[in-house]
mmCIF file of N, CA and C in Angstrom:
data_model
loop_
_atom_site.group_PDB
_atom_site.id
_atom_site.type_symbol
_atom_site.label_atom_id
_atom_site.label_comp_id
_atom_site.label_asym_id
_atom_site.label_seq_id
_atom_site.Cartn_x
_atom_site.Cartn_y
_atom_site.Cartn_z
ATOM 1 N N PRO A 105 -1.332 10.698 -10.697
ATOM 2 C CA PRO A 105 -1.350 10.473 -12.103
ATOM 3 C C PRO A 105 -2.772 10.945 -12.670
ATOM 4 N N VAL A 106 -2.744 11.164 -13.974
ATOM 5 C CA VAL A 106 -3.877 11.530 -14.697
ATOM 6 C C VAL A 106 -4.617 10.182 -15.060
ATOM 7 N N LEU A 107 -5.903 10.097 -14.650
ATOM 8 C CA LEU A 107 -6.700 8.919 -14.919
ATOM 9 C C LEU A 107 -7.773 9.233 -15.904
ATOM 10 N N PRO A 108 -7.845 8.433 -16.983
ATOM 11 C CA PRO A 108 -8.861 8.699 -17.990
ATOM 12 C C PRO A 108 -10.228 8.395 -17.474
ATOM 13 N N PRO A 109 -11.225 9.276 -17.817
ATOM 14 C CA PRO A 109 -12.500 9.147 -17.191
ATOM 15 C C PRO A 109 -13.234 7.827 -17.667
ATOM 16 N N GLU A 110 -12.902 7.260 -18.811
ATOM 17 C CA GLU A 110 -13.517 6.079 -19.268
ATOM 18 C C GLU A 110 -12.955 4.766 -18.696
ATOM 19 N N ARG A 111 -11.967 4.896 -17.788
ATOM 20 C CA ARG A 111 -11.465 3.673 -17.179
ATOM 21 C C ARG A 111 -12.515 2.977 -16.454
ATOM 22 N N ARG A 112 -12.294 1.549 -16.385
ATOM 23 C CA ARG A 112 -13.272 0.811 -15.651
ATOM 24 C C ARG A 112 -12.779 0.270 -14.397
ATOM 25 N N ARG A 113 -11.460 0.138 -14.279
ATOM 26 C CA ARG A 113 -10.798 -0.360 -12.992
ATOM 27 C C ARG A 113 -9.448 0.357 -12.891
ATOM 28 N N THR A 114 -9.215 0.728 -11.603
ATOM 29 C CA THR A 114 -7.879 1.254 -11.321
ATOM 30 C C THR A 114 -7.230 0.469 -10.152
ATOM 31 N N VAL A 115 -6.071 -0.097 -10.402
ATOM 32 C CA VAL A 115 -5.470 -0.945 -9.411
ATOM 33 C C VAL A 115 -4.171 -0.157 -8.898
ATOM 34 N N CYS A 116 -4.177 0.003 -7.665
ATOM 35 C CA CYS A 116 -3.055 0.721 -6.958
ATOM 36 C C CYS A 116 -2.049 -0.475 -6.542
ATOM 37 N N VAL A 117 -0.803 -0.254 -6.795
ATOM 38 C CA VAL A 117 0.173 -1.227 -6.429
ATOM 39 C C VAL A 117 1.087 -0.681 -5.344
ATOM 40 N N PHE A 118 1.116 -1.326 -4.153
ATOM 41 C CA PHE A 118 1.906 -0.947 -3.075
ATOM 42 C C PHE A 118 2.982 -1.940 -2.782
ATOM 43 N N GLY A 119 4.221 -1.492 -2.645
ATOM 44 C CA GLY A 119 5.318 -2.472 -2.374
ATOM 45 C C GLY A 119 5.526 -2.813 -0.910
ATOM 46 N N ALA A 120 5.267 -4.034 -0.561
ATOM 47 C CA ALA A 120 5.422 -4.447 0.862
ATOM 48 C C ALA A 120 6.812 -4.366 1.428
ATOM 49 N N SER A 121 7.754 -4.228 0.503
ATOM 50 C CA SER A 121 9.226 -3.930 1.008
ATOM 51 C C SER A 121 9.373 -2.560 1.658
ATOM 52 N N ALA A 122 8.412 -1.689 1.554
ATOM 53 C CA ALA A 122 8.422 -0.407 2.279
ATOM 54 C C ALA A 122 8.148 -0.571 3.756
ATOM 55 N N LEU A 123 7.354 -1.564 4.163
ATOM 56 C CA LEU A 123 6.978 -1.757 5.428
ATOM 57 C C LEU A 123 8.153 -1.985 6.385
ATOM 58 N N GLY A 124 8.102 -1.294 7.479
ATOM 59 C CA GLY A 124 9.316 -1.387 8.457
ATOM 60 C C GLY A 124 10.501 -0.425 8.090
ATOM 61 N N LYS A 125 10.314 0.304 7.092
ATOM 62 C CA LYS A 125 11.414 1.240 6.733
ATOM 63 C C LYS A 125 10.930 2.711 7.042
ATOM 64 N N PRO A 126 11.853 3.579 7.219
ATOM 65 C CA PRO A 126 11.508 5.013 7.540
ATOM 66 C C PRO A 126 10.979 5.631 6.140
ATOM 67 N N ILE A 127 9.943 6.555 6.427
ATOM 68 C CA ILE A 127 9.248 7.185 5.297
ATOM 69 C C ILE A 127 10.385 7.759 4.389
ATOM 70 N N ARG A 128 11.342 8.369 4.905
ATOM 71 C CA ARG A 128 12.411 9.108 4.307
ATOM 72 C C ARG A 128 13.160 8.172 3.229
ATOM 73 N N ASP A 129 13.336 6.895 3.595
ATOM 74 C CA ASP A 129 13.938 5.903 2.737
ATOM 75 C C ASP A 129 13.060 5.134 1.820
ATOM 76 N N ALA A 130 11.741 5.002 2.131
ATOM 77 C CA ALA A 130 10.936 4.121 1.347
ATOM 78 C C ALA A 130 9.879 4.885 0.476
ATOM 79 N N ALA A 131 9.463 6.050 0.806
ATOM 80 C CA ALA A 131 8.429 6.767 0.041
ATOM 81 C C ALA A 131 9.148 7.425 -1.117
ATOM 82 N N HIS A 132 8.414 7.490 -2.210
ATOM 83 C CA HIS A 132 8.891 8.116 -3.445
ATOM 84 C C HIS A 132 8.970 9.603 -3.226
ATOM 85 N N ARG A 133 8.120 10.235 -2.521
ATOM 86 C CA ARG A 133 8.010 11.700 -2.275
ATOM 87 C C ARG A 133 7.774 11.796 -0.694
ATOM 88 N N PRO A 134 8.772 11.609 0.077
ATOM 89 C CA PRO A 134 8.562 11.627 1.580
ATOM 90 C C PRO A 134 7.984 12.895 2.119
ATOM 91 N N GLU A 135 8.247 14.025 1.431
ATOM 92 C CA GLU A 135 7.756 15.291 1.883
ATOM 93 C C GLU A 135 6.234 15.381 1.659
ATOM 94 N N LEU A 136 5.688 14.601 0.754
ATOM 95 C CA LEU A 136 4.218 14.547 0.587
ATOM 96 C C LEU A 136 3.667 13.381 1.481
ATOM 97 N N TYR A 137 4.292 12.245 1.549
ATOM 98 C CA TYR A 137 3.843 11.131 2.294
ATOM 99 C C TYR A 137 3.751 11.388 3.805
ATOM 100 N N ALA A 138 4.768 12.012 4.322
ATOM 101 C CA ALA A 138 4.868 12.186 5.830
ATOM 102 C C ALA A 138 3.687 12.992 6.330
ATOM 103 N N PRO A 139 3.181 14.135 5.667
ATOM 104 C CA PRO A 139 1.994 14.784 6.150
ATOM 105 C C PRO A 139 0.744 13.957 6.045
ATOM 106 N N LEU A 140 0.666 13.192 4.983
ATOM 107 C CA LEU A 140 -0.531 12.351 4.868
ATOM 108 C C LEU A 140 -0.537 11.280 5.978
ATOM 109 N N ALA A 141 0.549 10.858 6.365
ATOM 110 C CA ALA A 141 0.746 9.820 7.465
ATOM 111 C C ALA A 141 0.624 10.515 8.797
ATOM 112 N N ALA A 142 0.562 11.855 8.915
ATOM 113 C CA ALA A 142 0.633 12.518 10.181
ATOM 114 C C ALA A 142 1.846 12.038 11.014
ATOM 115 N N ALA A 143 3.034 11.934 10.343
ATOM 116 C CA ALA A 143 4.215 11.426 10.973
ATOM 117 C C ALA A 143 5.433 12.210 10.336
ATOM 118 N N SER A 144 6.589 11.998 11.079
ATOM 119 C CA SER A 144 7.775 12.700 10.624
ATOM 120 C C SER A 144 8.335 11.742 9.460
ATOM 121 N N PRO A 145 9.223 12.343 8.644
ATOM 122 C CA PRO A 145 9.875 11.455 7.585
ATOM 123 C C PRO A 145 10.806 10.371 8.191
ATOM 124 N N ASP A 146 11.054 10.531 9.441
ATOM 125 C CA ASP A 146 11.915 9.404 10.052
ATOM 126 C C ASP A 146 11.032 8.274 10.624
ATOM 127 N N ALA A 147 9.726 8.459 10.608
ATOM 128 C CA ALA A 147 8.843 7.383 11.238
ATOM 129 C C ALA A 147 8.894 6.188 10.330
ATOM 130 N N VAL A 148 8.765 5.026 10.924
ATOM 131 C CA VAL A 148 8.754 3.793 10.268
ATOM 132 C C VAL A 148 7.317 3.548 9.697
ATOM 133 N N ILE A 149 7.241 3.064 8.425
ATOM 134 C CA ILE A 149 5.966 2.763 7.776
ATOM 135 C C ILE A 149 5.418 1.479 8.309
ATOM 136 N N THR A 150 4.117 1.544 8.836
ATOM 137 C CA THR A 150 3.486 0.298 9.321
ATOM 138 C C THR A 150 2.330 0.127 8.273
ATOM 139 N N PRO A 151 1.753 -1.064 8.373
ATOM 140 C CA PRO A 151 0.547 -1.353 7.530
ATOM 141 C C PRO A 151 -0.618 -0.377 7.740
ATOM 142 N N VAL A 152 -0.892 -0.096 8.992
ATOM 143 C CA VAL A 152 -1.915 0.891 9.317
ATOM 144 C C VAL A 152 -1.633 2.226 8.781
ATOM 145 N N MET A 153 -0.422 2.745 8.883
ATOM 146 C CA MET A 153 -0.061 4.110 8.342
ATOM 147 C C MET A 153 -0.198 4.044 6.791
ATOM 148 N N ALA A 154 0.353 3.069 6.205
ATOM 149 C CA ALA A 154 0.390 2.903 4.740
ATOM 150 C C ALA A 154 -1.109 2.820 4.163
ATOM 151 N N ALA A 155 -1.956 2.121 4.850
ATOM 152 C CA ALA A 155 -3.362 1.992 4.471
ATOM 153 C C ALA A 155 -4.031 3.313 4.601
ATOM 154 N N ARG A 156 -3.817 4.097 5.624
ATOM 155 C CA ARG A 156 -4.388 5.361 5.823
ATOM 156 C C ARG A 156 -3.881 6.397 4.738
ATOM 157 N N VAL A 157 -2.672 6.315 4.437
ATOM 158 C CA VAL A 157 -2.172 7.241 3.336
ATOM 159 C C VAL A 157 -2.839 6.822 2.031
ATOM 160 N N LEU A 158 -2.976 5.578 1.688
ATOM 161 C CA LEU A 158 -3.581 5.197 0.483
ATOM 162 C C LEU A 158 -5.070 5.575 0.519
ATOM 163 N N ALA A 159 -5.739 5.499 1.662
ATOM 164 C CA ALA A 159 -7.101 5.843 1.729
ATOM 165 C C ALA A 159 -7.284 7.359 1.471
ATOM 166 N N ALA A 160 -6.309 8.105 2.019
ATOM 167 C CA ALA A 160 -6.382 9.582 1.902
ATOM 168 C C ALA A 160 -6.163 9.946 0.368
ATOM 169 N N GLU A 161 -5.281 9.240 -0.247
ATOM 170 C CA GLU A 161 -5.072 9.524 -1.741
ATOM 171 C C GLU A 161 -6.173 9.039 -2.552
ATOM 172 N N GLY A 162 -6.720 7.884 -2.302
ATOM 173 C CA GLY A 162 -7.849 7.428 -3.153
ATOM 174 C C GLY A 162 -7.558 7.175 -4.622
ATOM 175 N N GLY A 163 -8.601 7.241 -5.438
ATOM 176 C CA GLY A 163 -8.436 7.162 -6.816
ATOM 177 C C GLY A 163 -8.258 5.764 -7.418
ATOM 178 N N PHE A 164 -8.414 4.697 -6.620
ATOM 179 C CA PHE A 164 -8.325 3.281 -7.020
ATOM 180 C C PHE A 164 -9.483 2.522 -6.515
ATOM 181 N N ASP A 165 -9.773 1.377 -7.132
ATOM 182 C CA ASP A 165 -10.730 0.537 -6.612
ATOM 183 C C ASP A 165 -10.310 -0.888 -6.369
ATOM 184 N N VAL A 166 -9.026 -1.181 -6.491
ATOM 185 C CA VAL A 166 -8.468 -2.468 -6.017
ATOM 186 C C VAL A 166 -7.051 -2.124 -5.528
ATOM 187 N N LEU A 167 -6.610 -2.716 -4.479
ATOM 188 C CA LEU A 167 -5.222 -2.599 -4.053
ATOM 189 C C LEU A 167 -4.487 -3.897 -4.240
ATOM 190 N N PHE A 168 -3.330 -3.781 -4.840
ATOM 191 C CA PHE A 168 -2.507 -5.008 -4.958
ATOM 192 C C PHE A 168 -1.264 -4.667 -4.195
ATOM 193 N N ILE A 169 -1.004 -5.532 -3.096
ATOM 194 C CA ILE A 169 0.253 -5.369 -2.352
ATOM 195 C C ILE A 169 1.243 -6.296 -2.929
ATOM 196 N N ASN A 170 2.229 -5.795 -3.656
ATOM 197 C CA ASN A 170 3.312 -6.634 -4.228
ATOM 198 C C ASN A 170 4.363 -6.868 -3.332
ATOM 199 N N GLN A 171 5.291 -7.803 -3.595
ATOM 200 C CA GLN A 171 6.431 -8.172 -2.672
ATOM 201 C C GLN A 171 6.052 -8.810 -1.455
ATOM 202 N N ALA A 172 4.865 -9.259 -1.363
ATOM 203 C CA ALA A 172 4.403 -9.877 -0.071
ATOM 204 C C ALA A 172 5.228 -11.074 0.351
ATOM 205 N N ASP A 173 6.088 -11.629 -0.597
ATOM 206 C CA ASP A 173 6.829 -12.776 -0.331
ATOM 207 C C ASP A 173 8.037 -12.379 0.619
ATOM 208 N N VAL A 174 8.303 -11.099 0.754
ATOM 209 C CA VAL A 174 9.358 -10.604 1.700
ATOM 210 C C VAL A 174 8.865 -10.669 3.172
ATOM 211 N N LEU A 175 7.622 -10.957 3.413
ATOM 212 C CA LEU A 175 6.911 -10.912 4.685
ATOM 213 C C LEU A 175 6.738 -12.375 5.251
ATOM 214 N N THR A 176 6.948 -12.436 6.568
ATOM 215 C CA THR A 176 6.544 -13.754 7.221
ATOM 216 C C THR A 176 5.117 -13.490 7.828
ATOM 217 N N GLY A 177 4.274 -14.424 7.480
ATOM 218 C CA GLY A 177 2.845 -14.249 7.956
ATOM 219 C C GLY A 177 2.222 -13.083 7.281
ATOM 220 N N ALA A 178 2.393 -13.048 5.980
ATOM 221 C CA ALA A 178 1.870 -11.887 5.162
ATOM 222 C C ALA A 178 0.405 -11.580 5.419
ATOM 223 N N ALA A 179 -0.492 -12.516 5.499
ATOM 224 C CA ALA A 179 -1.926 -12.245 5.564
ATOM 225 C C ALA A 179 -2.224 -11.479 6.881
ATOM 226 N N ALA A 180 -1.644 -12.006 7.930
ATOM 227 C CA ALA A 180 -1.858 -11.291 9.327
ATOM 228 C C ALA A 180 -1.249 -9.855 9.339
ATOM 229 N N GLN A 181 -0.092 -9.700 8.644
ATOM 230 C CA GLN A 181 0.575 -8.421 8.690
ATOM 231 C C GLN A 181 -0.091 -7.442 7.872
ATOM 232 N N LEU A 182 -0.702 -7.908 6.696
ATOM 233 C CA LEU A 182 -1.375 -7.046 5.790
ATOM 234 C C LEU A 182 -2.900 -6.727 6.103
ATOM 235 N N ARG A 183 -3.374 -7.446 7.031
ATOM 236 C CA ARG A 183 -4.811 -7.345 7.383
ATOM 237 C C ARG A 183 -5.272 -5.904 7.592
ATOM 238 N N PRO A 184 -4.482 -4.987 8.175
ATOM 239 C CA PRO A 184 -4.921 -3.656 8.408
ATOM 240 C C PRO A 184 -5.364 -2.946 7.038
ATOM 241 N N PHE A 185 -4.686 -3.313 5.918
ATOM 242 C CA PHE A 185 -5.094 -2.707 4.648
ATOM 243 C C PHE A 185 -6.547 -2.981 4.372
ATOM 244 N N ALA A 186 -6.998 -4.272 4.546
ATOM 245 C CA ALA A 186 -8.357 -4.685 4.294
ATOM 246 C C ALA A 186 -9.344 -4.100 5.363
ATOM 247 N N ASP A 187 -8.805 -3.810 6.541
ATOM 248 C CA ASP A 187 -9.605 -3.203 7.621
ATOM 249 C C ASP A 187 -9.871 -1.699 7.345
ATOM 250 N N VAL A 188 -8.941 -1.025 6.732
ATOM 251 C CA VAL A 188 -9.022 0.406 6.563
ATOM 252 C C VAL A 188 -9.606 0.843 5.108
ATOM 253 N N LEU A 189 -9.246 0.066 4.128
ATOM 254 C CA LEU A 189 -9.695 0.443 2.810
ATOM 255 C C LEU A 189 -11.042 -0.159 2.437
ATOM 256 N N PRO A 190 -11.904 0.614 1.718
ATOM 257 C CA PRO A 190 -13.199 0.101 1.271
ATOM 258 C C PRO A 190 -13.227 -0.547 -0.088
ATOM 259 N N CYS A 191 -12.084 -1.248 -0.393
ATOM 260 C CA CYS A 191 -12.032 -1.951 -1.685
ATOM 261 C C CYS A 191 -11.404 -3.318 -1.450
ATOM 262 N N PRO A 192 -11.418 -4.101 -2.606
ATOM 263 C CA PRO A 192 -10.744 -5.368 -2.465
ATOM 264 C C PRO A 192 -9.184 -5.193 -2.246
ATOM 265 N N VAL A 193 -8.611 -6.008 -1.478
ATOM 266 C CA VAL A 193 -7.170 -5.977 -1.247
ATOM 267 C C VAL A 193 -6.637 -7.272 -1.614
ATOM 268 N N VAL A 194 -5.664 -7.410 -2.466
ATOM 269 C CA VAL A 194 -4.952 -8.641 -2.899
ATOM 270 C C VAL A 194 -3.535 -8.403 -2.645
ATOM 271 N N TYR A 195 -2.839 -9.596 -2.223
ATOM 272 C CA TYR A 195 -1.417 -9.552 -1.963
ATOM 273 C C TYR A 195 -0.768 -10.671 -2.667
ATOM 274 N N GLY A 196 0.572 -10.448 -2.928
ATOM 275 C CA GLY A 196 1.284 -11.579 -3.628
ATOM 276 C C GLY A 196 2.664 -11.048 -4.187
ATOM 277 N N SER A 197 2.980 -11.676 -5.247
ATOM 278 C CA SER A 197 4.259 -11.392 -5.843
ATOM 279 C C SER A 197 4.123 -11.347 -7.379
ATOM 280 N N LEU A 198 4.280 -10.245 -7.973
ATOM 281 C CA LEU A 198 4.120 -10.219 -9.462
ATOM 282 C C LEU A 198 5.296 -11.009 -10.110
ATOM 283 N N ALA A 199 6.491 -10.915 -9.487
ATOM 284 C CA ALA A 199 7.544 -11.695 -10.008
ATOM 285 C C ALA A 199 7.370 -13.161 -10.065
ATOM 286 N N ARG A 200 6.617 -13.651 -8.911
ATOM 287 C CA ARG A 200 6.337 -15.260 -8.998
ATOM 288 C C ARG A 200 4.954 -15.579 -9.619
ATOM 289 N N GLY A 201 4.185 -14.480 -9.961
ATOM 290 C CA GLY A 201 2.925 -14.766 -10.518
ATOM 291 C C GLY A 201 1.930 -15.474 -9.519
ATOM 292 N N ALA A 202 1.992 -14.971 -8.327
ATOM 293 C CA ALA A 202 1.122 -15.571 -7.279
ATOM 294 C C ALA A 202 0.441 -14.527 -6.410
ATOM 295 N N TRP A 203 -0.837 -14.673 -6.103
ATOM 296 C CA TRP A 203 -1.493 -13.695 -5.317
ATOM 297 C C TRP A 203 -2.717 -14.429 -4.629
ATOM 298 N N ARG A 204 -3.247 -13.641 -3.560
ATOM 299 C CA ARG A 204 -4.342 -14.140 -2.746
ATOM 300 C C ARG A 204 -5.090 -12.860 -2.347
ATOM 301 N N SER A 205 -6.392 -13.044 -2.100
ATOM 302 C CA SER A 205 -7.231 -11.976 -1.552
ATOM 303 C C SER A 205 -7.169 -11.991 -0.028
ATOM 304 N N LEU A 206 -7.317 -10.712 0.504
ATOM 305 C CA LEU A 206 -7.307 -10.691 1.959
ATOM 306 C C LEU A 206 -8.849 -10.701 2.362
#
C-alpha cells in the first residue's frame, strides 16, 4: 500500500486464522507470499514463517494479531512474532474489543 510520509504510526494487522493453513488457501497473494516465506504454496503457515514474511515486508511499527481468540494458548503460540519482529506485538480480537501485548 501507499503510505503517506507524514504518518506517525503504521499498524499491520495479521489474521491468526491463517496459522496452520496452507499458504495457497490463506495468503491474499500466495504467489508473492510463498517466495518471501521460502516455501511452496502448499506449505502450512507457522508463526515463525508469518513473522519472517512480515519482517521482510516491513513498513509498519506495530503488529496487531487479530482473531487470536481462535487459538488455544495464544500467547505461547504467538511468541515467535515478538521474537522475530523489532516492534511491539499486540494480539487479541477486534470483534470482542480485547487485546494484550506480547
